[in-house]
Amino acid sequence: MAGPLIADQRAAARGQRIYAMLLAVTAGVIMVIPAFGSNYTKTFVMQGLMSCALAGSWNLISGFTGYVSFGHAAFFGIGSYAAGIAIVHGGIPAPLAIAIAGAAAAAVGLTFGYPALRLRGPYFAVGMLGVAEAIRVAVTVAEPVTGGGKGLVLPPEDVLDAAYYAMLAVVTTTVLVTYRVATLPVGLRLLAIREDEVAAEMNGIQVTRLKLGAFAVSALFAGLAGGIYAWQISYIDPGTVFAGSLTVRAIAMTMLGGQGTVFGPVVGSILLSGISEALWTRFPFIHTALSGVLIVAIVLFLPGGITQFLQNRGWIPRSRRL
Amino acid sequence: MSGDRPATARAAIGSTPAGAILEVAGLTRRFGGVIAVNDVSFGIVAGTVTGLIGPNGSGKSTLFRLISAEMPAHSGEVRLRGQPITRRSASEVNRLGLGRTFQLSRLYPAMTATENLVAVTRGEAKHALERAAASLDFVGLTAVADEFAANLSYGQQKLLEFARVLVNDPDVILLDEPFAGVNPVMEERMVAHIHALRDRGKTFLITDHEIRLIMALCSRLIVLDHGELLADGDPATVRADARVIDAYFGT
Ligand SMILES: Nc1ncnc2c1ncn2[C@@H]1O[C@H](COP(=O)(O)OP(=O)(O)OP(=O)(O)O)[C@@H](O)[C@H]1O
Ligand SMILES: [Mg+2]
């Protein structure tokens, strides 16, 4: 087969422009919502941003390297508690507490990633589930510091707007970092690990180092999101911030948009947030089950997500992992 | 001497010429009760093409996996330019200048041919695309540069894997059955490529059951049987060795 036809390339470039414009419009709307929107709208969008941060973070390790983690909520929870404890017990100002949240999650990511990333496939996925559960239990037991199962109450502050923009900043940074990764050879090296780790290693790719790096950066963003969440909501408990449903949603969103792509998690979280908001009011009970059903449906019918669907139709270029 | 061919072949077994670029010393690997590679020693000289032949299951691929550090040996040592590499990771061994292909191609299927090469290319990122293009051109795959590796034919996949090994310009190249499934025109081109690379000082160790091609390519043959070195010498001598005929060629 010869290279793509010029007409195809034009169509793909046009498709890519439309795609980029839609994303830019969305970003613009999100930027101005705090000025016009109600608290309800702000809270809803903030929730979507948080999901998007988690999805983008999950994508960095699982979407690119194929190390599918079922315990990603652990890093969100650690971030929440690190910020909460820093604020409550340390009297540390929120911005610094949120930075600590990111650092703590990254440090835990490095610590657990070193042994966990030696596991392959389902063993890693389940191993991370175990890690998340172990951390949740540890947090619950450490009652004097964490407030245990009753949770941790932060000084209530009306910081919705500030937290909103902080979450937007985390999402933007995640997307920019992913873009940078995806457009440099390092992104292809991460994908090569996903595609065939032995062949990656045999061709000189420094697999262990890259996996750990991706894992730490991924944990960092999840931790930052958790820290901002704790600051804004001003009450956290282990059941909420370590909830498996956080991980499931992040996986569903990323898979819907396209794993190992730049905008996949963004597109997926916009769509899924919208869908679940529409369903939430009418069918509150099937809401969580929906994510699970969606994952199965995507795996069966749209394994590469929306991005690959568009690429296969020639609407966006296949060589660029956007 | 010529009347005693087996002795000739045996005298050369495990010979490690002075200044060998790749040396294998007493390498052994077991799988349960099977000794896949049994106390194998030899050395190969830079700028030569050596064939590694033997029956199915004689340990050729396992030997490749031990040399390239895909799996650890139970005993013995591998040296590259005199430096032991036995305890190194596979990616370090590759970075030291030893590249290999797999008997069954192991590409990155959801990545394009170009991406398969760019992913592994070392050195400055801005030159990666050029080098990938040059490597694809070398094996005649320019037309499918933007095709996903999974969509390539079996032979094209073999060639892409060859190109991927070459992109980092290794000094020692191990090819595990590079001709299986490759058409005659491509075979000829690969033989020419290997000779051209050899003339530039590259060192090859090649296994294949295409004995005609192996004879044409190699200046030396090493024969494995049940994990043991059975013969080692120039192709004509080894081809005529009674024990090799018995174990491998048949009559
Ligand atoms: N991972 C493994 N686990 C168990 N046994 C193995 C493994 N790999 C190889 N073996 C055994 O080791 C022996 C040597 O196998 P190897 O693949 O090295 O042979 P080969 O010479 O490459 O054969 P072929 O010409 O068919 O490719 C065989 O008996 C094989 O069954
Ligand atoms: Mg073999």
PDB file of C-alpha atoms in Angstrom, chain B:
ATOM      1  CA  MET B   1      43.842 -33.840   7.729  1.00  0.00           C
ATOM      2  CA  SER B   2      41.181 -34.009   5.061  1.00  0.00           C
ATOM      3  CA  GLY B   3      40.709 -37.711   5.687  1.00  0.00           C
ATOM      4  CA  ASP B   4      39.640 -37.011   9.258  1.00  0.00           C
ATOM      5  CA  ARG B   5      36.938 -34.390   8.895  1.00  0.00           C
ATOM      6  CA  PRO B   6      35.145 -34.922  12.179  1.00  0.00           C
ATOM      7  CA  ALA B   7      38.401 -34.423  14.045  1.00  0.00           C
ATOM      8  CA  THR B   8      39.020 -31.200  12.166  1.00  0.00           C
ATOM      9  CA  ALA B   9      35.634 -29.911  13.089  1.00  0.00           C
ATOM     10  CA  ARG B  10      36.026 -31.018  16.659  1.00  0.00           C
ATOM     11  CA  ALA B  11      39.469 -29.490  17.045  1.00  0.00           C
ATOM     12  CA  ALA B  12      37.925 -26.123  16.275  1.00  0.00           C
ATOM     13  CA  ILE B  13      35.012 -26.498  18.687  1.00  0.00           C
ATOM     14  CA  GLY B  14      34.687 -23.625  21.106  1.00  0.00           C
ATOM     15  CA  SER B  15      37.553 -21.812  19.468  1.00  0.00           C
ATOM     16  CA  THR B  16      37.795 -18.252  20.658  1.00  0.00           C
ATOM     17  CA  PRO B  17      39.995 -16.360  18.231  1.00  0.00           C
ATOM     18  CA  ALA B  18      42.123 -13.619  19.714  1.00  0.00           C
ATOM     19  CA  GLY B  19      40.326 -10.286  19.652  1.00  0.00           C
ATOM     20  CA  ALA B  20      36.861 -11.837  19.367  1.00  0.00           C
ATOM     21  CA  ILE B  21      34.172  -9.148  19.635  1.00  0.00           C
ATOM     22  CA  LEU B  22      31.614 -11.563  21.101  1.00  0.00           C
ATOM     23  CA  GLU B  23      32.617 -14.434  23.382  1.00  0.00           C
ATOM     24  CA  VAL B  24      30.475 -17.062  25.002  1.00  0.00           C
ATOM     25  CA  ALA B  25      32.119 -19.151  27.736  1.00  0.00           C
ATOM     26  CA  GLY B  26      30.581 -22.241  29.322  1.00  0.00           C
ATOM     27  CA  LEU B  27      27.028 -20.959  28.822  1.00  0.00           C
ATOM     28  CA  THR B  28      24.365 -23.252  30.273  1.00  0.00           C
ATOM     29  CA  ARG B  29      20.599 -22.919  30.597  1.00  0.00           C
ATOM     30  CA  ARG B  30      18.080 -25.511  31.773  1.00  0.00           C
ATOM     31  CA  PHE B  31      14.308 -25.594  31.544  1.00  0.00           C
ATOM     32  CA  GLY B  32      13.185 -28.103  34.134  1.00  0.00           C
ATOM     33  CA  GLY B  33      14.821 -31.342  33.048  1.00  0.00           C
ATOM     34  CA  VAL B  34      15.787 -30.078  29.583  1.00  0.00           C
ATOM     35  CA  ILE B  35      19.280 -28.647  29.189  1.00  0.00           C
ATOM     36  CA  ALA B  36      18.532 -26.227  26.361  1.00  0.00           C
ATOM     37  CA  VAL B  37      22.084 -24.860  26.203  1.00  0.00           C
ATOM     38  CA  ASN B  38      24.834 -27.020  27.626  1.00  0.00           C
ATOM     39  CA  ASP B  39      28.281 -25.610  28.379  1.00  0.00           C
ATOM     40  CA  VAL B  40      28.600 -23.758  25.078  1.00  0.00           C
ATOM     41  CA  SER B  41      31.753 -21.760  24.362  1.00  0.00           C
ATOM     42  CA  PHE B  42      32.878 -19.906  21.252  1.00  0.00           C
ATOM     43  CA  GLY B  43      34.032 -16.500  20.127  1.00  0.00           C
ATOM     44  CA  ILE B  44      33.395 -14.584  16.940  1.00  0.00           C
ATOM     45  CA  VAL B  45      35.571 -12.040  15.210  1.00  0.00           C
ATOM     46  CA  ALA B  46      34.422  -8.568  14.230  1.00  0.00           C
ATOM     47  CA  GLY B  47      33.427  -8.101  10.607  1.00  0.00           C
ATOM     48  CA  THR B  48      32.398 -11.701  10.035  1.00  0.00           C
ATOM     49  CA  VAL B  49      29.148 -13.562   9.436  1.00  0.00           C
ATOM     50  CA  THR B  50      28.743 -16.754  11.452  1.00  0.00           C
ATOM     51  CA  GLY B  51      25.912 -19.230  11.058  1.00  0.00           C
ATOM     52  CA  LEU B  52      24.364 -21.004  14.029  1.00  0.00           C
ATOM     53  CA  ILE B  53      22.578 -24.115  12.849  1.00  0.00           C
ATOM     54  CA  GLY B  54      21.082 -27.228  14.339  1.00  0.00           C
ATOM     55  CA  PRO B  55      17.878 -29.252  14.534  1.00  0.00           C
ATOM     56  CA  ASN B  56      14.625 -27.874  15.950  1.00  0.00           C
ATOM     57  CA  GLY B  57      14.932 -27.540  19.683  1.00  0.00           C
ATOM     58  CA  SER B  58      18.733 -27.709  19.650  1.00  0.00           C
ATOM     59  CA  GLY B  59      18.996 -24.477  21.652  1.00  0.00           C
ATOM     60  CA  LYS B  60      19.718 -21.807  19.037  1.00  0.00           C
ATOM     61  CA  SER B  61      17.023 -19.373  20.093  1.00  0.00           C
ATOM     62  CA  THR B  62      17.761 -19.992  23.749  1.00  0.00           C
ATOM     63  CA  LEU B  63      21.412 -19.168  23.108  1.00  0.00           C
ATOM     64  CA  PHE B  64      20.302 -15.896  21.491  1.00  0.00           C
ATOM     65  CA  ARG B  65      18.147 -15.120  24.494  1.00  0.00           C
ATOM     66  CA  LEU B  66      21.078 -15.736  26.839  1.00  0.00           C
ATOM     67  CA  ILE B  67      23.494 -13.628  24.804  1.00  0.00           C
ATOM     68  CA  SER B  68      21.049 -10.731  24.548  1.00  0.00           C
ATOM     69  CA  ALA B  69      20.216 -10.972  28.279  1.00  0.00           C
ATOM     70  CA  GLU B  70      16.555 -11.676  27.663  1.00  0.00           C
ATOM     71  CA  MET B  71      16.934 -14.392  30.278  1.00  0.00           C
ATOM     72  CA  PRO B  72      19.759 -15.251  32.680  1.00  0.00           C
ATOM     73  CA  ALA B  73      22.087 -18.200  32.126  1.00  0.00           C
ATOM     74  CA  HIS B  74      22.464 -20.749  34.908  1.00  0.00           C
ATOM     75  CA  SER B  75      26.199 -20.634  34.437  1.00  0.00           C
ATOM     76  CA  GLY B  76      28.789 -19.254  32.077  1.00  0.00           C
ATOM     77  CA  GLU B  77      29.615 -15.846  30.769  1.00  0.00           C
ATOM     78  CA  VAL B  78      29.038 -13.636  27.729  1.00  0.00           C
ATOM     79  CA  ARG B  79      31.613 -10.986  26.825  1.00  0.00           C
ATOM     80  CA  LEU B  80      31.251  -8.127  24.373  1.00  0.00           C
ATOM     81  CA  ARG B  81      34.586  -6.582  23.328  1.00  0.00           C
ATOM     82  CA  GLY B  82      36.120  -8.427  26.275  1.00  0.00           C
ATOM     83  CA  GLN B  83      33.696  -6.886  28.764  1.00  0.00           C
ATOM     84  CA  PRO B  84      31.384  -9.270  30.654  1.00  0.00           C
ATOM     85  CA  ILE B  85      27.727  -8.490  29.919  1.00  0.00           C
ATOM     86  CA  THR B  86      26.152 -11.466  31.629  1.00  0.00           C
ATOM     87  CA  ARG B  87      24.743  -9.484  34.558  1.00  0.00           C
ATOM     88  CA  ARG B  88      23.556  -6.546  32.504  1.00  0.00           C
ATOM     89  CA  SER B  89      19.969  -5.809  31.616  1.00  0.00           C
ATOM     90  CA  ALA B  90      18.805  -6.469  28.078  1.00  0.00           C
ATOM     91  CA  SER B  91      18.471  -2.775  27.349  1.00  0.00           C
ATOM     92  CA  GLU B  92      22.031  -2.142  28.544  1.00  0.00           C
ATOM     93  CA  VAL B  93      23.321  -4.945  26.341  1.00  0.00           C
ATOM     94  CA  ASN B  94      21.538  -3.367  23.388  1.00  0.00           C
ATOM     95  CA  ARG B  95      22.998   0.011  24.253  1.00  0.00           C
ATOM     96  CA  LEU B  96      26.467  -1.516  24.341  1.00  0.00           C
ATOM     97  CA  GLY B  97      25.999  -2.341  20.667  1.00  0.00           C
ATOM     98  CA  LEU B  98      24.366  -5.755  20.456  1.00  0.00           C
ATOM     99  CA  GLY B  99      21.075  -5.956  18.566  1.00  0.00           C
ATOM    100  CA  ARG B 100      18.873  -8.932  17.801  1.00  0.00           C
ATOM    101  CA  THR B 101      15.691  -9.997  16.090  1.00  0.00           C
ATOM    102  CA  PHE B 102      13.199 -12.615  17.207  1.00  0.00           C
ATOM    103  CA  GLN B 103      12.322 -15.890  15.545  1.00  0.00           C
ATOM    104  CA  LEU B 104       8.684 -14.745  15.556  1.00  0.00           C
ATOM    105  CA  SER B 105       8.714 -11.010  14.840  1.00  0.00           C
ATOM    106  CA  ARG B 106       7.993  -8.881  17.865  1.00  0.00           C
ATOM    107  CA  LEU B 107       7.007  -5.492  16.553  1.00  0.00           C
ATOM    108  CA  TYR B 108       4.852  -2.814  18.165  1.00  0.00           C
ATOM    109  CA  PRO B 109       1.680  -3.743  16.272  1.00  0.00           C
ATOM    110  CA  ALA B 110      -0.475  -0.645  16.886  1.00  0.00           C
ATOM    111  CA  MET B 111       2.349   1.672  15.858  1.00  0.00           C
ATOM    112  CA  THR B 112       3.280   2.590  12.287  1.00  0.00           C
ATOM    113  CA  ALA B 113       6.436   1.237  10.665  1.00  0.00           C
ATOM    114  CA  THR B 114       8.122   4.613  11.147  1.00  0.00           C
ATOM    115  CA  GLU B 115       7.022   4.809  14.772  1.00  0.00           C
ATOM    116  CA  ASN B 116       8.391   1.318  15.389  1.00  0.00           C
ATOM    117  CA  LEU B 117      11.816   2.681  14.503  1.00  0.00           C
ATOM    118  CA  VAL B 118      11.557   6.150  16.043  1.00  0.00           C
ATOM    119  CA  ALA B 119      10.547   4.581  19.369  1.00  0.00           C
ATOM    120  CA  VAL B 120      13.886   2.836  19.723  1.00  0.00           C
ATOM    121  CA  THR B 121      16.151   5.365  18.004  1.00  0.00           C
ATOM    122  CA  ARG B 122      18.726   6.843  20.328  1.00  0.00           C
ATOM    123  CA  GLY B 123      20.529  10.127  19.958  1.00  0.00           C
ATOM    124  CA  GLU B 124      18.998  13.475  19.150  1.00  0.00           C
ATOM    125  CA  ALA B 125      15.235  13.393  18.725  1.00  0.00           C
ATOM    126  CA  LYS B 126      15.275  15.685  15.712  1.00  0.00           C
ATOM    127  CA  HIS B 127      17.302  13.177  13.711  1.00  0.00           C
ATOM    128  CA  ALA B 128      15.160  10.213  14.711  1.00  0.00           C
ATOM    129  CA  LEU B 129      12.730  10.599  11.791  1.00  0.00           C
ATOM    130  CA  GLU B 130      15.519  10.877   9.216  1.00  0.00           C
ATOM    131  CA  ARG B 131      17.272   7.849  10.603  1.00  0.00           C
ATOM    132  CA  ALA B 132      14.059   5.865  10.687  1.00  0.00           C
ATOM    133  CA  ALA B 133      13.381   6.825   7.066  1.00  0.00           C
ATOM    134  CA  ALA B 134      16.904   5.805   6.037  1.00  0.00           C
ATOM    135  CA  SER B 135      16.544   2.469   7.801  1.00  0.00           C
ATOM    136  CA  LEU B 136      13.152   1.804   6.183  1.00  0.00           C
ATOM    137  CA  ASP B 137      14.608   2.707   2.810  1.00  0.00           C
ATOM    138  CA  PHE B 138      17.491   0.287   3.397  1.00  0.00           C
ATOM    139  CA  VAL B 139      15.091  -2.653   3.695  1.00  0.00           C
ATOM    140  CA  GLY B 140      12.735  -1.359   0.994  1.00  0.00           C
ATOM    141  CA  LEU B 141       9.774  -0.533   3.233  1.00  0.00           C
ATOM    142  CA  THR B 142       9.410   3.176   2.454  1.00  0.00           C
ATOM    143  CA  ALA B 143       6.034   2.595   0.807  1.00  0.00           C
ATOM    144  CA  VAL B 144       4.543   1.257   4.036  1.00  0.00           C
ATOM    145  CA  ALA B 145       6.173   3.779   6.369  1.00  0.00           C
ATOM    146  CA  ASP B 146       2.798   4.998   7.678  1.00  0.00           C
ATOM    147  CA  GLU B 147       1.137   1.612   7.859  1.00  0.00           C
ATOM    148  CA  PHE B 148       0.492  -0.003  11.228  1.00  0.00           C
ATOM    149  CA  ALA B 149       2.954  -2.826  11.845  1.00  0.00           C
ATOM    150  CA  ALA B 150       0.053  -5.192  12.497  1.00  0.00           C
ATOM    151  CA  ASN B 151      -1.124  -4.667   8.907  1.00  0.00           C
ATOM    152  CA  LEU B 152       2.207  -5.632   7.317  1.00  0.00           C
ATOM    153  CA  SER B 153       2.747  -9.004   5.693  1.00  0.00           C
ATOM    154  CA  TYR B 154       4.797 -11.633   7.475  1.00  0.00           C
ATOM    155  CA  GLY B 155       7.856 -10.974   5.331  1.00  0.00           C
ATOM    156  CA  GLN B 156       7.502  -7.207   5.692  1.00  0.00           C
ATOM    157  CA  GLN B 157       7.357  -7.656   9.445  1.00  0.00           C
ATOM    158  CA  LYS B 158      10.636  -9.596   9.310  1.00  0.00           C
ATOM    159  CA  LEU B 159      12.191  -6.786   7.306  1.00  0.00           C
ATOM    160  CA  LEU B 160      10.842  -4.119   9.638  1.00  0.00           C
ATOM    161  CA  GLU B 161      12.350  -5.938  12.572  1.00  0.00           C
ATOM    162  CA  PHE B 162      15.667  -6.051  10.731  1.00  0.00           C
ATOM    163  CA  ALA B 163      15.393  -2.297  10.103  1.00  0.00           C
ATOM    164  CA  ARG B 164      14.590  -1.698  13.756  1.00  0.00           C
ATOM    165  CA  VAL B 165      17.748  -3.502  14.830  1.00  0.00           C
ATOM    166  CA  LEU B 166      19.839  -1.520  12.358  1.00  0.00           C
ATOM    167  CA  VAL B 167      18.516   1.910  13.323  1.00  0.00           C
ATOM    168  CA  ASN B 168      20.866   2.191  16.298  1.00  0.00           C
ATOM    169  CA  ASP B 169      23.836   0.937  14.305  1.00  0.00           C
ATOM    170  CA  PRO B 170      24.874  -1.977  16.557  1.00  0.00           C
ATOM    171  CA  ASP B 171      28.252  -3.644  16.120  1.00  0.00           C
ATOM    172  CA  VAL B 172      27.009  -7.172  16.742  1.00  0.00           C
ATOM    173  CA  ILE B 173      23.732  -8.343  15.231  1.00  0.00           C
ATOM    174  CA  LEU B 174      21.971 -11.606  16.047  1.00  0.00           C
ATOM    175  CA  LEU B 175      19.316 -12.652  13.539  1.00  0.00           C
ATOM    176  CA  ASP B 176      16.968 -15.489  14.498  1.00  0.00           C
ATOM    177  CA  GLU B 177      15.631 -17.048  11.283  1.00  0.00           C
ATOM    178  CA  PRO B 178      15.600 -13.820   9.265  1.00  0.00           C
ATOM    179  CA  PHE B 179      14.669 -15.632   6.039  1.00  0.00           C
ATOM    180  CA  ALA B 180      11.636 -17.545   7.210  1.00  0.00           C
ATOM    181  CA  GLY B 181       8.732 -16.372   5.068  1.00  0.00           C
ATOM    182  CA  VAL B 182      10.769 -13.850   3.091  1.00  0.00           C
ATOM    183  CA  ASN B 183      10.408 -14.064  -0.702  1.00  0.00           C
ATOM    184  CA  PRO B 184      13.399 -14.860  -2.966  1.00  0.00           C
ATOM    185  CA  VAL B 185      13.898 -11.269  -4.137  1.00  0.00           C
ATOM    186  CA  MET B 186      13.907 -10.031  -0.576  1.00  0.00           C
ATOM    187  CA  GLU B 187      16.176 -12.888   0.466  1.00  0.00           C
ATOM    188  CA  GLU B 188      18.709 -11.765  -2.081  1.00  0.00           C
ATOM    189  CA  ARG B 189      18.465  -8.194  -0.921  1.00  0.00           C
ATOM    190  CA  MET B 190      18.937  -9.208   2.680  1.00  0.00           C
ATOM    191  CA  VAL B 191      21.990 -11.282   1.830  1.00  0.00           C
ATOM    192  CA  ALA B 192      23.398  -8.272  -0.001  1.00  0.00           C
ATOM    193  CA  HIS B 193      22.588  -5.998   2.962  1.00  0.00           C
ATOM    194  CA  ILE B 194      24.235  -8.334   5.417  1.00  0.00           C
ATOM    195  CA  HIS B 195      27.366  -8.529   3.281  1.00  0.00           C
ATOM    196  CA  ALA B 196      27.426  -4.759   2.869  1.00  0.00           C
ATOM    197  CA  LEU B 197      27.136  -4.292   6.625  1.00  0.00           C
ATOM    198  CA  ARG B 198      29.810  -6.917   7.230  1.00  0.00           C
ATOM    199  CA  ASP B 199      32.123  -5.004   4.912  1.00  0.00           C
ATOM    200  CA  ARG B 200      31.537  -1.990   7.118  1.00  0.00           C
ATOM    201  CA  GLY B 201      32.775  -4.021  10.088  1.00  0.00           C
ATOM    202  CA  LYS B 202      29.492  -5.333  11.483  1.00  0.00           C
ATOM    203  CA  THR B 203      29.463  -8.781  13.039  1.00  0.00           C
ATOM    204  CA  PHE B 204      26.604 -11.222  12.478  1.00  0.00           C
ATOM    205  CA  LEU B 205      25.441 -14.390  14.155  1.00  0.00           C
ATOM    206  CA  ILE B 206      22.583 -15.876  12.158  1.00  0.00           C
ATOM    207  CA  THR B 207      20.389 -18.919  12.622  1.00  0.00           C
ATOM    208  CA  ASP B 208      18.245 -20.256   9.824  1.00  0.00           C
ATOM    209  CA  HIS B 209      17.097 -23.546   8.399  1.00  0.00           C
ATOM    210  CA  GLU B 210      17.590 -22.187   4.846  1.00  0.00           C
ATOM    211  CA  ILE B 211      20.900 -23.969   4.538  1.00  0.00           C
ATOM    212  CA  ARG B 212      21.524 -22.710   1.003  1.00  0.00           C
ATOM    213  CA  LEU B 213      21.432 -19.110   2.218  1.00  0.00           C
ATOM    214  CA  ILE B 214      23.427 -19.868   5.331  1.00  0.00           C
ATOM    215  CA  MET B 215      26.158 -21.469   3.223  1.00  0.00           C
ATOM    216  CA  ALA B 216      26.204 -18.445   0.934  1.00  0.00           C
ATOM    217  CA  LEU B 217      26.288 -15.937   3.776  1.00  0.00           C
ATOM    218  CA  CYS B 218      28.609 -17.337   6.369  1.00  0.00           C
ATOM    219  CA  SER B 219      32.332 -17.782   6.596  1.00  0.00           C
ATOM    220  CA  ARG B 220      31.917 -20.039   9.604  1.00  0.00           C
ATOM    221  CA  LEU B 221      29.277 -22.417  10.908  1.00  0.00           C
ATOM    222  CA  ILE B 222      28.590 -23.411  14.483  1.00  0.00           C
ATOM    223  CA  VAL B 223      26.367 -26.452  14.977  1.00  0.00           C
ATOM    224  CA  LEU B 224      24.270 -27.103  18.064  1.00  0.00           C
ATOM    225  CA  ASP B 225      22.643 -30.392  18.900  1.00  0.00           C
ATOM    226  CA  HIS B 226      20.707 -31.005  22.096  1.00  0.00           C
ATOM    227  CA  GLY B 227      22.158 -27.811  23.494  1.00  0.00           C
ATOM    228  CA  GLU B 228      25.761 -28.881  22.900  1.00  0.00           C
ATOM    229  CA  LEU B 229      28.296 -27.625  20.401  1.00  0.00           C
ATOM    230  CA  LEU B 230      28.597 -30.356  17.810  1.00  0.00           C
ATOM    231  CA  ALA B 231      30.835 -28.736  15.240  1.00  0.00           C
ATOM    232  CA  ASP B 232      32.478 -25.450  14.424  1.00  0.00           C
ATOM    233  CA  GLY B 233      34.421 -24.530  11.345  1.00  0.00           C
ATOM    234  CA  ASP B 234      34.284 -23.317   7.776  1.00  0.00           C
ATOM    235  CA  PRO B 235      31.006 -24.130   5.991  1.00  0.00           C
ATOM    236  CA  ALA B 236      32.372 -26.754   3.606  1.00  0.00           C
ATOM    237  CA  THR B 237      34.053 -28.711   6.370  1.00  0.00           C
ATOM    238  CA  VAL B 238      31.044 -28.564   8.669  1.00  0.00           C
ATOM    239  CA  ARG B 239      28.699 -29.495   5.813  1.00  0.00           C
ATOM    240  CA  ALA B 240      30.744 -32.645   5.277  1.00  0.00           C
ATOM    241  CA  ASP B 241      31.105 -33.558   8.949  1.00  0.00           C
ATOM    242  CA  ALA B 242      29.637 -37.016   9.492  1.00  0.00           C
ATOM    243  CA  ARG B 243      28.163 -36.168  12.865  1.00  0.00           C
ATOM    244  CA  VAL B 244      26.543 -33.001  11.558  1.00  0.00           C
ATOM    245  CA  ILE B 245      25.087 -34.892   8.616  1.00  0.00           C
ATOM    246  CA  ASP B 246      23.793 -37.439  11.056  1.00  0.00           C
ATOM    247  CA  ALA B 247      22.255 -34.917  13.448  1.00  0.00           C
ATOM    248  CA  TYR B 248      21.019 -32.252  11.063  1.00  0.00           C
ATOM    249  CA  PHE B 249      21.296 -32.677   7.322  1.00  0.00           C
ATOM    250  CA  GLY B 250      20.334 -36.325   7.044  1.00  0.00           C
ATOM    251  CA  THR B 251      21.487 -38.317   4.105  1.00  0.00           C
TER     252      THR B 251
END
